[in-house]
Amino acid sequence: MESVCLSLFLKAHINLMHWAGLGLVGISPVQSLVWECFAAVGLFAGNLSPFPANSTPFLSPSLLVASFPANFSRLPFLLPLNLTWSDGQSAMASNGHSSPFGQATPNGNSNSSQTPRRSSRRRTNNSNSSPASSPFPLETPPSRPAGVASTPTTSRRRGTRHNPNATPSTPLSTDDAVPPYSSDRDENDNMETDGQDDTTPVFVWGTNISVQEVNGAILRFLRHFRDARSASESSEAADLMSEGKYMRVVHRIMELEGAESLDIDAHDVFEYDPDLYNKMVRYPLEVLAIFDIVLMDLVARIDPLFEKHIQTRIHNLKSTVCMRNLNPSDIEKMVSIKGMIIRCSSIIPELKEAIFRCLVCGFYSDPVLVDRGRINEPTRCLREECKAMNSMSLVHNRCRFADKQIVKLQETPDEIPEGGTPHTVSVLMHDKLVDAGKPGDRVEITGIYRAMSVRVGPSQRTVKSIFKTYIDCLHLKKTDKSRLQIDDSVNHDANNNAANHEEDDASLYHDKIEKLKELSKLPDIYDRLTRSLAPNIWELDDVKRGLLCQLFGGNALKLGSSGASLRGDINILLVGDPGTSKSQLLQYMHKLSPRGIYTSGRGSSAVGLTAYVTKDPETGETVLESGALVLSDRGVCCIDEFDKMSDNARSMLHEVMEQQTVSIAKAGIIASLNARTSVLACANPSESRYNPRLSVIDNIHLPPTLLSRFDLIYLILDKADEQTDRRLAKHIVSLFFQNPDNSVQEVLDLTTLVAYISYAKKHIHPVLSDEAAEELTRQYVQMRQRGNTPGSRKKVITATARQIESLIRLSEALARMRFSQVVEVGDVAEAFRLLEVALQQSATDHSTGTIDMDLIMTGISASERTRRENILAATQNLVMEKLVTGGPAARALELLEDLKKQSSMEVHLSDLKIALSTLASEGLVVFHGDTIKRI
Amino acid sequence: MEESRKKSSVIPFNTNLSPPFKGMFRCGRERNKQIIENTTNPSIHLLKPFVPKREREREMGGPQYDLLMNPLGAVRQTFEKAVASSQPSDLDPTAVYRGKDWGIVDVLNQFLFSQGGLAQVPILDASSLKWIKPNTLVRFRGMVQDMLGNEFYIGAFKDGCTWRTNKFLDFSPFSVPPASETTLWERHLFHCVPVPGQNSWAIESTPYPLKINISNEMTCQHGEKRRRDDDPDGISDFDCYDEGSSSSNKKQKDCGSASQHKIAEITNGSSFPTNSFSFLVKVYDMPESQFKLNEVVEFIGIYTFDPELTTSDRSDNVDDDMSMFDFMDDVATHLPPSKVPRIHCLVSQKLSTQDLISNSPACEPLPNVIRGIRDSLVSYLSCTLGNDVIAAQCLLLHLLSKLRVKSDAASVGRLSLNLTGFTQESSSIFGKQLNNAIKTLLPYSHTIPLTIEYLNTAMLQPKKDNESGRLLMGALQLASGTHLTLDETVMQSGTLNSKGVENVLLLKHLMEHQIVEYDFQFYKLEMATEVQCLIISEAKSNILPADLVVPVCPSAVTPVSASEEQLHAWRWYLATVRSLPHSTDTSICEMLQNEMVEAMRKDRSLGCSDLSRWMTMAQLMAASFGEKSFSVEHWQMVKEIERLRKERL
């Protein structure tokens, strides 16, 4: 009896499968019925080949497998099956094998009475408390009386129900479409002879899967699996007390009304029972069917009144397949695949059951099941009194439909080999999965890879030898979403996750992270990163270091109470002679930071950079459109030709660069938009070429308010240097002469670099160590003093509070590069060096504010400066000694003589004059021609 | 059994694609075999099931199929032999041949390359398509335009107790018995088009008269067949087959001029627009990424065309049952067989430009021969440019340039040229001459007029159409080695729309990095391309940055003429020299470095790009004389050219 029910269940499935066009269409209905029986017998027959090989045409294993239940809206059929089983069990308990019409069967098929069902459940529950000792319903040996074959017929007549609301038993009870039970009976007879032995295990056809084994394994898994390992040791009795992970989930699902599926992590399955995992992956159709049965039974035991069908959804398989590596051996296997949805079909309502009404007498037919994609319209009214011919018409609103959708999945760019085009695969979505993903989503899909034969034509029964393949989707996971979760788990201020490198999934992988960590431990990682940044741009190492700092960024800080925030983004301005590859650097940075926007100053207006308000021409509504800065929120906004930008436009940047917001008050919209962006701007000096006679500020010619907002201002000067020339020449020659493989330095490729940066940004949040803080203070004070040297003019960029902020940011970025959670003294020192180098400050004459080009050429600035400082100090002393305020003037030559006497070094008149002029500017002396007067 | 099949998931490296001339171990036995079935009408043959009796015959006689007219016969024969030779204990003898050749490729290689059969294989193109019969062996040269993924098919199945194969077939000629053992195999689909911009001299085609031979063969075939039809088995086979087949096949059988009928059918049923002529090539047993996009490949395979399939495809769309699966339809349905014929590839070979030069001179690239050809070519080029020798020299170097090394850091070897000084009028003379010269010298060339209108409207970027699942060809989807001429003289001032800007950026990107971004809607994919770019403009083009800018100073308009022989020598010269390897001679490294430093000291404006251009030019200069590495002499020549060029700027 059980197997009859099961055969019916399979029939129902196969019907569905046929409907889905999955079956072999070339087979006559009778033949296909024969298979159905085979399929049924196959599941239950004790041995692998119950038939003499040539007696009946039967399917090859692969085709049979293909004909197993295909869709995942499978539960309606499982429930009745389940019911009959449990009932059958009870019937068997009392009647043994001889019960021809198990009285419970009709009960099972008519849900109208709940009571007997519940009682039978309870009984099942008792007998099944230990899966190992007491056989699960499915295990019941296939031997049964021949008379049972008529059971379905009975149930069909009895189970006349008009409720369109998909009660579980409906499909079974209305299985009109499958008429000849004779063949069924044959098979049953056949089976009887085969399976007299009660202990014969039940195998799934053509496989070594023992149904009861799998059954038990699943039940054990569902009950006992706990995330903690200790769970596996708990005893039978303890099971009832403490619940496993999935038992808890099942309970939760039952409490929640909406939930209809149980997500099962395949990793858990593997951990608990690798054998079950392997079986599940290799024979997913069979194992999943059993999975659902077990689950339903489990649910029914907890709450027999629970009506919903919970489906198992497996996800997170141990290995994902690359789309282009799918091959015939993957068919009918469970696969996990990553890709991007490129196209979704509209939702296809899939007719599951049709109800017909007689136009003559108004008689409603039983729901008619879909059979091989067709509904068999009754040709005559079924009511005895009417029997009108061709009177039945479809009642649309009483039919039952299910949602279906076909989605095209395409390979993501990282999986495509060079010179290839992305592959696509079709994915079939059912019910809840419909519309779960939209075009453009990156998803990971777990499903069953299937093939479907193509008919030559609708009229022809012949089948093309070609198969169409698709994936029957079990579970869909948006990979973008998973990254968000990781972001959340970091539990840090969202500001820190600047420049989300959306393109980069790879960094999520553990091994990849390990690799990155390995990289970070390299002693020369800083240099290596520098080399990897824009490797095609020659030299400019310090500029690259600065840009690297910009990419890594500092920590943004939110001052809790006031709500004020300190930006972590580093802004950089490149000022330099034409042809020093500034734009190329910008382009490269733009490429490296996918969130970045590249604009040119000349073509950008203020609103284009920030945001603008327009009126929708149709509705008249005002619409806020974001500009480049807002669009590059958490990225890098590259602005070329910064100097060519109108002042008005440039002034928009003030807010962005410090407050990192864009405020809009226009046309009824008052808004503040986030623009947490690093600005990378480049400009030419005010006279196109750097003019050494002018001060740095005059050369840059940008308002100081804006300038101070740049953390680093690089002066890229094109200076002649034979050393550099020679290096360049050598580099170019080597490009042509050497094997390119040898000349390649150890450079991170672009993707690794991006992954490295994004990982560091996400996970590394360095904190200043005490020593580093001390060093920072010390250096800052020093710098401030230098900037405030009494002789300096306003034209020198002085150290301000902003400077110390940028120094902190830079040192944080430097620590991040090493994946270090602590900012060390070395980082601070390097940050200072970068800042110094940036403005070529080592070469800046602080008294005039100009860059001493000679100093750059000769490179003696450092020693020269100390010498001058010494002379200055000596002169000052001398002046203090010799001269009295308002006293008589002294001659410079006299002073020189005295100075020479005092100090060991050689002093020239010019040196003295410089020193004196400095003193003069300090207001200590008055210096006229050759005479010096102290004031 | 099922287990074992599922386990063997790795597709072994096949022998199918081994280069020609290799692996001919099977030859001796085949040659002696008596011809029994070779002359059957192949299309009928295809559909006719075998009977044991004939098998016995074959074993006794050992038939040799006519590979040209009935390659499928050979396919079947070799398959059956292979199956027969397998272990009887083996439950599934075909498992061995999954993703593997069973000997047919060897037979074919033997026939094509050692018995000179290659010349007899007709080349399939728009014109020959009309008279080439389906299920015969054809040759097709084309560019891989799109990759359509793979297709699963029933590779082998058991019909009764014999194994049959569907390999190299569109659909099963025998209806697969419903409950037979079958095995699934896979094949790869490529959409191939004639190489864009292929110049007429480089197109090889089979002359039409060959048709007469074929129809002659046809008649004798039928004679042969009738004779064989005396065999009662054969007749019964035909009868039972005819019942299920379409009437067209019947006609073919009855009427002696079947080929004419076929032609009529093709031409009536579906017109072949010659401009959108393309093929769907099915490649078997292919190792991973055998072909790359935009590669030029020669396929030798079986051309199939089945009217039955065409009709069914049409009705499929109407059929309600199938409509919901339309969405799932693979791309192939958008390429109906009536418009896009299928080729089942047996042998394939990637083609380089050199392969297109037919019967190249048998000489080794001797320096003096090369020098002679070079001199004549330079004078020819200078003629086309109005006796401007310097421009001609630069043009020659440009024509010989080829991307050698490409990394993130640098691309070495490319030399894009910008010829300036053309006005509307002068470009109408010299531009035309230049274009003609390039067309006659290079196998693939393409000209893009850079008008505002063109830029604003043209689709330069290849784009994936996700609706149909196909890659739409953009103008920049070019085979590697194509020469691209951009004519900027026609450009007027005007406004570029967003598409125009995109197109310009695309061109710029191509020139700078030799990369074209393909649009896959949700992301862009960079495809490496190898295209020589030549820009003709009035003044230095600021839109498209060329490596070398040469103002042309034409002095006289001279009529350009060249004999066919000369042209041939030049083509050979360009193709050969371009493909010569460059070797390195480190002895002059030091000298070069000194020269460069010196030059930089003199001229501060010299940059990285100038220096590497000099190096490229010097290398190309050496190559143009047939030498592998350059010497001081070549360096000096380049410096001289540079000096003269600078004077003109």
PDB file of N, CA and C in Angstrom, chain B residues 61-90:
ATOM      1  N   GLY B  61      34.952  -6.361 -46.860  1.00  0.00           N
ATOM      2  CA  GLY B  61      35.559  -5.546 -47.903  1.00  0.00           C
ATOM      3  C   GLY B  61      36.359  -4.383 -47.353  1.00  0.00           C
ATOM      4  N   GLY B  62      35.842  -3.806 -46.325  1.00  0.00           N
ATOM      5  CA  GLY B  62      36.494  -2.616 -45.773  1.00  0.00           C
ATOM      6  C   GLY B  62      36.316  -1.426 -46.680  1.00  0.00           C
ATOM      7  N   PRO B  63      35.177  -0.741 -46.607  1.00  0.00           N
ATOM      8  CA  PRO B  63      34.899   0.336 -47.549  1.00  0.00           C
ATOM      9  C   PRO B  63      35.689   1.598 -47.222  1.00  0.00           C
ATOM     10  N   GLN B  64      35.986   2.311 -48.240  1.00  0.00           N
ATOM     11  CA  GLN B  64      36.611   3.617 -48.042  1.00  0.00           C
ATOM     12  C   GLN B  64      35.596   4.661 -48.469  1.00  0.00           C
ATOM     13  N   TYR B  65      35.225   5.500 -47.527  1.00  0.00           N
ATOM     14  CA  TYR B  65      34.229   6.513 -47.852  1.00  0.00           C
ATOM     15  C   TYR B  65      34.857   7.625 -48.647  1.00  0.00           C
ATOM     16  N   ASP B  66      34.039   8.248 -49.440  1.00  0.00           N
ATOM     17  CA  ASP B  66      34.465   9.458 -50.097  1.00  0.00           C
ATOM     18  C   ASP B  66      34.374  10.569 -49.054  1.00  0.00           C
ATOM     19  N   LEU B  67      35.510  10.956 -48.569  1.00  0.00           N
ATOM     20  CA  LEU B  67      35.503  11.922 -47.473  1.00  0.00           C
ATOM     21  C   LEU B  67      34.937  13.260 -47.893  1.00  0.00           C
ATOM     22  N   LEU B  68      35.111  13.578 -49.160  1.00  0.00           N
ATOM     23  CA  LEU B  68      34.636  14.874 -49.631  1.00  0.00           C
ATOM     24  C   LEU B  68      33.123  14.949 -49.630  1.00  0.00           C
ATOM     25  N   MET B  69      32.524  13.930 -50.227  1.00  0.00           N
ATOM     26  CA  MET B  69      31.087  13.990 -50.421  1.00  0.00           C
ATOM     27  C   MET B  69      30.319  13.362 -49.269  1.00  0.00           C
ATOM     28  N   ASN B  70      30.915  12.463 -48.599  1.00  0.00           N
ATOM     29  CA  ASN B  70      30.177  11.786 -47.541  1.00  0.00           C
ATOM     30  C   ASN B  70      31.044  11.596 -46.315  1.00  0.00           C
ATOM     31  N   PRO B  71      31.408  12.674 -45.713  1.00  0.00           N
ATOM     32  CA  PRO B  71      32.263  12.536 -44.520  1.00  0.00           C
ATOM     33  C   PRO B  71      31.562  11.823 -43.376  1.00  0.00           C
ATOM     34  N   LEU B  72      30.237  11.943 -43.365  1.00  0.00           N
ATOM     35  CA  LEU B  72      29.507  11.316 -42.259  1.00  0.00           C
ATOM     36  C   LEU B  72      29.612   9.796 -42.312  1.00  0.00           C
ATOM     37  N   GLY B  73      29.728   9.317 -43.516  1.00  0.00           N
ATOM     38  CA  GLY B  73      29.917   7.874 -43.663  1.00  0.00           C
ATOM     39  C   GLY B  73      31.186   7.441 -42.960  1.00  0.00           C
ATOM     40  N   ALA B  74      32.211   8.234 -43.179  1.00  0.00           N
ATOM     41  CA  ALA B  74      33.483   7.906 -42.538  1.00  0.00           C
ATOM     42  C   ALA B  74      33.378   8.035 -41.034  1.00  0.00           C
ATOM     43  N   VAL B  75      32.644   9.056 -40.614  1.00  0.00           N
ATOM     44  CA  VAL B  75      32.449   9.243 -39.180  1.00  0.00           C
ATOM     45  C   VAL B  75      31.841   7.991 -38.589  1.00  0.00           C
ATOM     46  N   ARG B  76      30.786   7.518 -39.255  1.00  0.00           N
ATOM     47  CA  ARG B  76      30.060   6.378 -38.736  1.00  0.00           C
ATOM     48  C   ARG B  76      30.928   5.134 -38.760  1.00  0.00           C
ATOM     49  N   GLN B  77      31.625   5.002 -39.860  1.00  0.00           N
ATOM     50  CA  GLN B  77      32.419   3.800 -40.014  1.00  0.00           C
ATOM     51  C   GLN B  77      33.505   3.717 -38.954  1.00  0.00           C
ATOM     52  N   THR B  78      34.189   4.822 -38.789  1.00  0.00           N
ATOM     53  CA  THR B  78      35.265   4.788 -37.802  1.00  0.00           C
ATOM     54  C   THR B  78      34.714   4.579 -36.403  1.00  0.00           C
ATOM     55  N   PHE B  79      33.540   5.138 -36.179  1.00  0.00           N
ATOM     56  CA  PHE B  79      32.946   4.976 -34.855  1.00  0.00           C
ATOM     57  C   PHE B  79      32.616   3.522 -34.598  1.00  0.00           C
ATOM     58  N   GLU B  80      31.999   2.924 -35.595  1.00  0.00           N
ATOM     59  CA  GLU B  80      31.604   1.536 -35.382  1.00  0.00           C
ATOM     60  C   GLU B  80      32.814   0.647 -35.188  1.00  0.00           C
ATOM     61  N   LYS B  81      33.831   0.979 -35.937  1.00  0.00           N
ATOM     62  CA  LYS B  81      35.039   0.191 -35.786  1.00  0.00           C
ATOM     63  C   LYS B  81      35.607   0.354 -34.379  1.00  0.00           C
ATOM     64  N   ALA B  82      35.603   1.581 -33.936  1.00  0.00           N
ATOM     65  CA  ALA B  82      36.154   1.856 -32.608  1.00  0.00           C
ATOM     66  C   ALA B  82      35.345   1.129 -31.538  1.00  0.00           C
ATOM     67  N   VAL B  83      34.013   1.161 -31.712  1.00  0.00           N
ATOM     68  CA  VAL B  83      33.170   0.502 -30.714  1.00  0.00           C
ATOM     69  C   VAL B  83      33.406  -1.000 -30.752  1.00  0.00           C
ATOM     70  N   ALA B  84      33.512  -1.503 -31.974  1.00  0.00           N
ATOM     71  CA  ALA B  84      33.687  -2.943 -32.114  1.00  0.00           C
ATOM     72  C   ALA B  84      34.994  -3.400 -31.481  1.00  0.00           C
ATOM     73  N   SER B  85      35.987  -2.515 -31.549  1.00  0.00           N
ATOM     74  CA  SER B  85      37.288  -2.934 -31.044  1.00  0.00           C
ATOM     75  C   SER B  85      37.377  -2.824 -29.518  1.00  0.00           C
ATOM     76  N   SER B  86      36.340  -2.220 -28.935  1.00  0.00           N
ATOM     77  CA  SER B  86      36.430  -2.064 -27.485  1.00  0.00           C
ATOM     78  C   SER B  86      36.142  -3.383 -26.792  1.00  0.00           C
ATOM     79  N   GLN B  87      36.450  -3.413 -25.555  1.00  0.00           N
ATOM     80  CA  GLN B  87      36.283  -4.642 -24.782  1.00  0.00           C
ATOM     81  C   GLN B  87      34.810  -5.049 -24.739  1.00  0.00           C
ATOM     82  N   PRO B  88      34.542  -6.277 -24.975  1.00  0.00           N
ATOM     83  CA  PRO B  88      33.138  -6.702 -24.900  1.00  0.00           C
ATOM     84  C   PRO B  88      32.596  -6.605 -23.473  1.00  0.00           C
ATOM     85  N   SER B  89      33.498  -6.710 -22.514  1.00  0.00           N
ATOM     86  CA  SER B  89      33.037  -6.657 -21.118  1.00  0.00           C
ATOM     87  C   SER B  89      32.611  -5.253 -20.731  1.00  0.00           C
ATOM     88  N   ASP B  90      33.114  -4.315 -21.487  1.00  0.00           N
ATOM     89  CA  ASP B  90      32.792  -2.930 -21.186  1.00  0.00           C
ATOM     90  C   ASP B  90      31.309  -2.674 -21.453  1.00  0.00           C
TER      91      ASP B  90
END
